[in-house]
XYZ file of C-alpha atoms in Angstrom:
440
model
C 72.095 75.294 12.891
C 72.027 72.187 15.033
C 68.502 73.096 16.162
C 67.490 73.505 12.537
C 68.751 70.030 11.610
C 67.181 68.529 14.744
C 63.774 69.990 13.841
C 64.134 68.735 10.283
C 64.882 65.264 11.594
C 61.929 65.296 13.980
C 59.319 66.502 11.468
C 58.951 63.127 9.673
C 58.661 61.391 13.043
C 55.952 63.840 14.148
C 54.080 63.331 10.888
C 54.296 59.553 11.250
C 53.092 59.767 14.840
C 50.178 61.963 13.754
C 49.297 59.545 10.933
C 49.464 56.623 13.345
C 47.121 58.433 15.727
C 44.727 59.119 12.848
C 44.846 55.442 11.772
C 44.198 54.313 15.346
C 41.288 56.737 15.604
C 39.875 55.572 12.293
C 40.297 51.955 13.352
C 38.483 52.606 16.625
C 35.688 54.373 14.753
C 35.486 51.496 12.266
C 35.237 48.922 15.053
C 32.553 50.950 16.807
C 30.569 51.231 13.588
C 31.120 47.530 12.912
C 29.699 46.659 16.328
C 26.506 48.555 15.536
C 26.243 47.027 12.067
C 26.839 43.509 13.405
C 23.984 44.139 15.827
C 21.770 45.428 13.019
C 22.601 42.340 10.949
C 21.861 40.161 14.024
C 25.059 38.145 13.508
C 24.991 36.731 17.022
C 21.610 35.054 16.478
C 22.960 32.407 14.102
C 26.639 32.378 15.028
C 26.402 31.924 18.806
C 25.291 28.632 20.335
C 22.183 28.578 22.551
C 22.940 29.441 26.190
C 26.577 30.197 25.334
C 28.409 32.550 27.701
C 30.020 35.787 26.566
C 33.359 34.066 26.038
C 31.793 31.914 23.309
C 30.149 34.754 21.395
C 30.331 34.220 17.625
C 31.802 30.748 18.175
C 29.089 29.114 16.054
C 26.945 26.099 16.837
C 23.444 27.556 16.620
C 21.138 24.928 15.043
C 19.020 26.268 12.182
C 16.156 23.967 11.239
C 15.520 23.624 7.510
C 13.290 21.342 5.413
C 16.454 19.395 4.542
C 17.970 19.006 7.999
C 19.786 21.026 10.648
C 22.326 23.623 9.503
C 24.757 24.818 12.168
C 26.034 28.371 12.357
C 29.764 28.661 11.765
C 32.487 30.117 13.965
C 33.030 33.728 12.867
C 35.161 34.747 15.835
C 38.733 36.000 15.444
C 40.179 32.534 16.097
C 42.725 31.729 13.368
C 42.031 28.002 13.245
C 38.266 27.709 13.571
C 37.130 31.271 12.903
C 37.940 34.099 10.472
C 41.255 35.203 12.000
C 43.186 34.290 8.833
C 40.604 35.500 6.318
C 41.438 38.292 3.921
C 39.012 41.151 3.339
C 38.058 39.744 -0.057
C 37.422 36.274 1.390
C 35.144 37.677 4.083
C 33.232 39.879 1.641
C 32.830 36.951 -0.758
C 31.335 34.784 2.009
C 28.939 37.473 3.252
C 27.845 38.868 -0.100
C 28.353 35.997 -2.566
C 27.779 32.918 -0.398
C 31.197 31.396 -1.130
C 33.434 30.191 1.721
C 37.161 30.722 2.206
C 38.029 27.484 0.399
C 35.577 28.082 -2.427
C 32.735 25.962 -1.055
C 29.174 27.099 -1.709
C 27.350 28.250 1.438
C 23.785 27.267 2.205
C 21.322 30.178 1.994
C 20.599 29.753 5.701
C 23.333 32.375 5.608
C 21.196 35.194 4.125
C 23.717 36.304 1.525
C 20.811 36.935 -0.850
C 20.054 39.893 1.442
C 23.617 40.723 2.526
C 24.697 41.075 -1.100
C 22.878 44.420 -0.946
C 25.189 45.724 1.798
C 27.941 48.226 1.162
C 31.414 46.685 1.063
C 32.672 49.149 3.667
C 29.898 48.051 6.035
C 30.862 44.389 5.587
C 34.498 45.225 6.342
C 33.499 47.258 9.391
C 31.739 44.146 10.746
C 34.905 42.131 10.063
C 36.997 44.706 11.950
C 34.642 44.441 14.909
C 34.739 40.622 14.936
C 38.535 40.622 14.793
C 38.681 43.041 17.738
C 37.058 40.445 19.999
C 38.722 37.420 21.641
C 38.618 34.321 19.467
C 36.656 31.179 20.314
C 39.033 28.248 19.879
C 36.546 25.475 19.195
C 34.873 23.874 16.216
C 31.068 24.038 16.228
C 28.893 21.094 15.252
C 29.305 20.257 11.587
C 26.410 20.543 9.149
C 25.796 17.078 7.737
C 22.739 16.977 5.482
C 21.598 13.836 3.706
C 22.145 13.285 -0.025
C 21.623 15.169 -2.300
C 21.483 18.248 -0.060
C 25.025 17.607 1.187
C 26.300 18.410 -2.311
C 27.138 22.059 -1.852
C 27.940 22.572 -5.524
C 24.189 22.322 -6.096
C 23.858 25.796 -4.556
C 25.290 27.132 -7.821
C 22.070 26.158 -9.557
C 20.018 27.580 -6.685
C 21.760 30.910 -7.181
C 20.833 30.970 -10.866
C 17.153 31.131 -9.891
C 17.261 33.034 -6.608
C 20.359 35.185 -6.230
C 20.470 38.738 -7.571
C 23.951 39.944 -6.759
C 24.645 43.601 -6.188
C 24.737 46.458 -3.712
C 21.478 48.272 -2.986
C 21.397 51.748 -4.496
C 19.445 54.701 -3.125
C 16.263 55.765 -4.842
C 16.726 59.518 -5.478
C 12.955 60.011 -5.666
C 12.566 58.893 -2.035
C 13.523 60.528 1.256
C 16.756 59.797 3.110
C 14.648 58.218 5.859
C 12.951 55.848 3.392
C 16.258 54.864 1.758
C 17.842 54.216 5.145
C 14.840 52.102 6.129
C 15.017 50.071 2.922
C 18.727 49.431 3.466
C 18.097 48.256 7.016
C 15.086 46.078 6.121
C 16.217 44.579 2.812
C 19.935 44.269 3.515
C 21.086 44.532 7.132
C 18.131 43.134 9.073
C 17.259 40.725 6.196
C 13.585 40.830 7.228
C 12.472 39.098 4.037
C 14.369 35.953 5.032
C 11.541 35.123 7.425
C 8.655 37.336 6.342
C 8.658 36.604 2.596
C 7.122 33.320 1.361
C 9.330 30.834 -0.481
C 9.041 29.535 -4.033
C 9.429 25.928 -5.207
C 13.228 26.154 -5.038
C 13.077 27.633 -1.511
C 14.158 31.058 -2.663
C 12.306 34.196 -1.606
C 9.203 34.870 -3.694
C 9.780 38.599 -4.053
C 6.514 39.060 -5.948
C 4.933 38.573 -2.516
C 7.550 40.384 -0.467
C 6.786 40.489 3.262
C 3.459 38.663 2.825
C 4.405 36.132 5.525
C 6.711 33.131 5.757
C 6.402 29.507 6.846
C 8.945 28.707 9.567
C 7.750 25.192 10.348
C 6.296 25.374 13.848
C 6.117 29.151 13.568
C 4.630 31.707 11.201
C 6.430 34.926 10.283
C 3.385 37.143 9.905
C 2.481 39.336 6.967
C 4.109 42.731 7.589
C 2.793 44.546 4.517
C 0.347 47.463 5.033
C -2.714 45.264 4.393
C -5.252 46.119 7.103
C -6.495 42.578 7.744
C -3.470 40.357 7.232
C -0.640 42.823 7.832
C 0.238 45.979 9.744
C -2.150 48.355 8.007
C -3.832 49.333 11.265
C -0.530 50.059 13.032
C 0.639 53.619 13.557
C 4.255 54.681 13.022
C 4.805 54.932 16.777
C 3.250 51.523 17.458
C 5.638 49.913 14.987
C 8.632 51.680 16.542
C 7.509 50.676 20.038
C 7.090 47.060 18.983
C 10.528 46.927 17.368
C 12.068 48.523 20.459
C 10.263 46.561 23.184
C 8.520 43.584 21.574
C 5.182 44.682 22.998
C 2.310 46.996 22.123
C -0.589 46.840 24.577
C -3.852 45.785 22.982
C -2.136 44.701 19.776
C 0.906 42.409 19.892
C 3.725 40.841 21.882
C 6.753 39.161 20.306
C 7.662 35.496 20.555
C 9.743 32.964 18.653
C 12.282 34.203 16.112
C 10.850 37.727 16.220
C 11.454 37.834 19.945
C 15.078 36.843 19.336
C 15.486 39.489 16.634
C 14.220 42.154 19.031
C 16.369 40.890 21.898
C 19.640 40.622 19.969
C 19.222 43.332 17.375
C 16.278 45.691 17.083
C 16.092 46.941 20.678
C 19.674 48.189 20.331
C 19.100 50.303 17.218
C 18.721 54.052 17.402
C 15.250 55.557 17.398
C 16.001 57.203 14.068
C 16.827 53.828 12.510
C 13.691 52.236 13.982
C 11.627 55.083 12.564
C 13.304 54.583 9.185
C 12.399 50.873 9.276
C 8.787 51.700 10.107
C 8.652 54.314 7.350
C 9.846 51.857 4.717
C 7.702 48.893 5.857
C 4.576 51.044 5.814
C 5.315 51.975 2.191
C 5.685 48.518 0.599
C 2.781 47.112 -1.481
C -0.042 45.705 0.643
C -0.729 42.000 0.086
C -3.995 40.524 1.340
C -4.821 37.041 2.581
C -8.327 35.653 2.050
C -8.036 33.719 5.327
C -7.838 36.975 7.290
C -11.243 38.647 7.078
C -10.613 41.412 9.627
C -7.554 42.908 11.339
C -5.721 40.320 13.439
C -5.821 42.585 16.485
C -9.605 43.053 16.316
C -10.688 39.503 17.185
C -12.023 38.098 20.419
C -13.824 39.195 23.537
C -13.503 38.750 27.318
C -14.604 35.474 28.864
C -17.649 35.895 31.140
C -18.229 32.307 32.218
C -15.108 31.830 34.334
C -16.770 31.726 37.752
C -19.583 29.492 36.549
C -17.066 27.065 35.073
C -15.146 26.975 38.325
C -18.289 26.454 40.393
C -19.388 23.549 38.216
C -15.968 21.983 37.861
C -15.439 18.411 39.020
C -12.145 16.839 40.155
C -9.737 16.320 37.242
C -12.072 18.229 34.929
C -10.344 18.164 31.529
C -12.668 20.554 29.711
C -10.989 23.302 27.702
C -12.270 26.083 29.962
C -11.075 24.215 33.063
C -7.624 23.767 31.518
C -7.535 27.465 30.723
C -8.542 28.376 34.276
C -5.865 26.178 35.807
C -3.036 26.956 33.393
C -3.544 30.429 31.913
C -5.925 32.588 33.966
C -3.432 33.340 36.751
C -1.317 35.452 34.396
C -3.655 36.407 31.565
C -6.642 37.141 33.788
C -9.922 35.322 34.365
C -11.433 37.203 31.441
C -8.324 36.822 29.266
C -7.702 40.575 29.320
C -4.200 40.392 30.739
C -2.835 41.576 34.063
C -0.816 44.679 34.895
C 0.412 47.637 32.902
C 3.725 48.661 31.440
C 6.767 46.583 30.648
C 6.077 43.623 32.948
C 2.370 43.301 32.107
C 0.925 39.998 30.922
C -0.745 40.627 27.554
C -4.414 40.376 26.746
C -5.396 37.291 24.759
C -8.066 39.140 22.814
C -7.213 42.010 20.456
C -3.864 40.322 19.926
C -2.291 39.698 16.524
C -1.229 36.136 17.387
C -4.552 34.839 18.703
C -6.303 36.724 15.889
C -4.391 34.800 13.219
C -6.117 32.156 11.119
C -2.973 30.048 11.543
C -2.538 29.239 15.240
C 0.934 27.654 15.105
C 2.564 30.551 16.949
C 0.135 30.197 19.827
C 0.778 26.442 20.090
C 4.535 27.017 19.955
C 4.313 29.600 22.730
C 2.345 27.199 24.949
C 4.900 24.477 24.259
C 8.099 26.478 24.523
C 7.165 29.608 26.436
C 8.675 33.049 25.894
C 11.942 34.439 27.193
C 13.180 37.817 26.059
C 16.224 39.488 27.633
C 15.467 43.168 27.261
C 17.322 46.277 28.391
C 14.433 47.034 30.784
C 14.448 43.520 32.263
C 13.284 39.997 31.608
C 10.107 39.034 29.726
C 9.083 35.476 30.491
C 6.256 33.005 30.029
C 6.921 29.449 31.198
C 6.824 26.431 28.928
C 3.901 24.061 29.471
C 5.514 21.178 27.590
C 6.119 19.273 30.827
C 2.700 20.041 32.353
C 0.247 19.491 29.523
C 0.011 16.624 27.068
C -0.646 17.012 23.363
C -4.422 16.697 23.639
C -4.592 19.254 26.457
C -2.504 21.788 24.521
C -4.737 21.307 21.491
C -7.797 21.888 23.688
C -6.429 25.089 25.210
C -5.300 26.404 21.818
C -8.718 25.847 20.279
C -10.439 27.368 23.308
C -8.280 30.497 23.091
C -8.901 30.828 19.338
C -12.659 30.466 19.768
C -12.999 32.673 22.835
C -10.251 35.267 22.464
C -9.127 35.128 18.854
C -9.914 34.022 15.335
C -12.165 30.907 15.294
C -10.566 29.906 11.985
C -7.483 28.938 14.009
C -9.423 26.534 16.267
C -8.444 23.446 14.268
C -5.426 22.228 16.239
C -5.156 18.460 16.763
C -3.094 16.473 19.251
C -1.216 14.978 16.307
C -0.145 18.431 15.144
C 0.967 19.364 18.657
C 3.006 16.162 18.884
C 4.770 17.026 15.637
C 5.590 20.520 16.854
C 6.727 19.162 20.210
C 9.128 16.816 18.443
C 10.448 19.586 16.201
C 11.196 21.705 19.258
C 12.777 18.717 21.030
C 10.416 19.101 23.984
C 9.440 15.980 25.916
C 6.523 15.137 28.175
C 6.672 12.773 31.192
C 5.225 9.363 30.381
C 3.130 9.364 33.557
C 1.294 12.065 35.467
C -1.028 11.829 38.428
C -4.326 11.914 36.554
C -3.134 9.290 34.073
C -4.319 11.178 30.999
C -1.033 10.822 29.093
C -0.869 7.546 27.210
């Protein structure tokens, strides 16, 4: 009898222990899923300060340039004072999906809640669980302080009237599971339209031209619709997947700027099935043309054949465009501009490249100014900045030379004044004196 009563007493304890183990397992699974979703949503890109170490991850402080001033990413770490450690589930969901902060303040749409509103609530809460599982960052990031009237956050209420369509994205039963997964990743999680869709007069996304290309100031987010000239109409499924995974497709494209960051922090870590789903969906959206692009961006240009003649005829301190190219670019991109090497660490060709083949050459100028640095799973991808070696006039000369020789001649309109403006926007300086005295 005593054994009978003992077993009866132990049964509730065993059940509770089993339930606790199930809860712990579910919690671990939720955190793991949240880590993947946070990567897909690229949370670290805006909520981690530049050059921050791992201990400061999600501590905020990343400066986001906008037409109205700099907006700083907030601390979304588990810290209870400066982060989200004391936020309820509803408060976190409201911030992510409705653009309303813990204290009821309107958030600027630099936080892409107009895309995140399409996420599933359980996915948002999985991201929260992941963030709370990490050590908190006990520091306040730089405060966003825009000039009047843009510092009046209540004005975002009116912005939402014109630009914010609240609601979770629903599957289209007429489409495949792969297509629906791709749409969810592109339109909600990865918020691709934030950069790649042009803006209307109120700075909301112009969804009538979805993915037709966006203006990012010193950068251009290219058209990624299936148009053959302006977009990705000549790309195969595998080329798109390779680009999203590595940032490089030989004889077609290599990533830089914000796209490089998206690949580094987010896309390279997604599963192949998710990358294929993204490619499937992107290839299905309506194609939108651009009259400025008269042939595919990766079909422009040809090898240079006058390199040796230019070198033979060069004079000391020759400042011609071809001489500047020979001294600054040819060592890595080849004397003919065809690139050097094969595989992951190859230097890309300058002809048959989607950046040099663009009618808008801002990306090329920005790359010359700021360089490229991509931390990839396979290793480091790097091009040095020439901001300290070349003045504004020299960068304009090289850019126009590359557009004329290796790319789209329509882009060969860069002026020193435009370079100076982009240099200032990127906060890149140039020494006031150099040996040849060309900088004034």
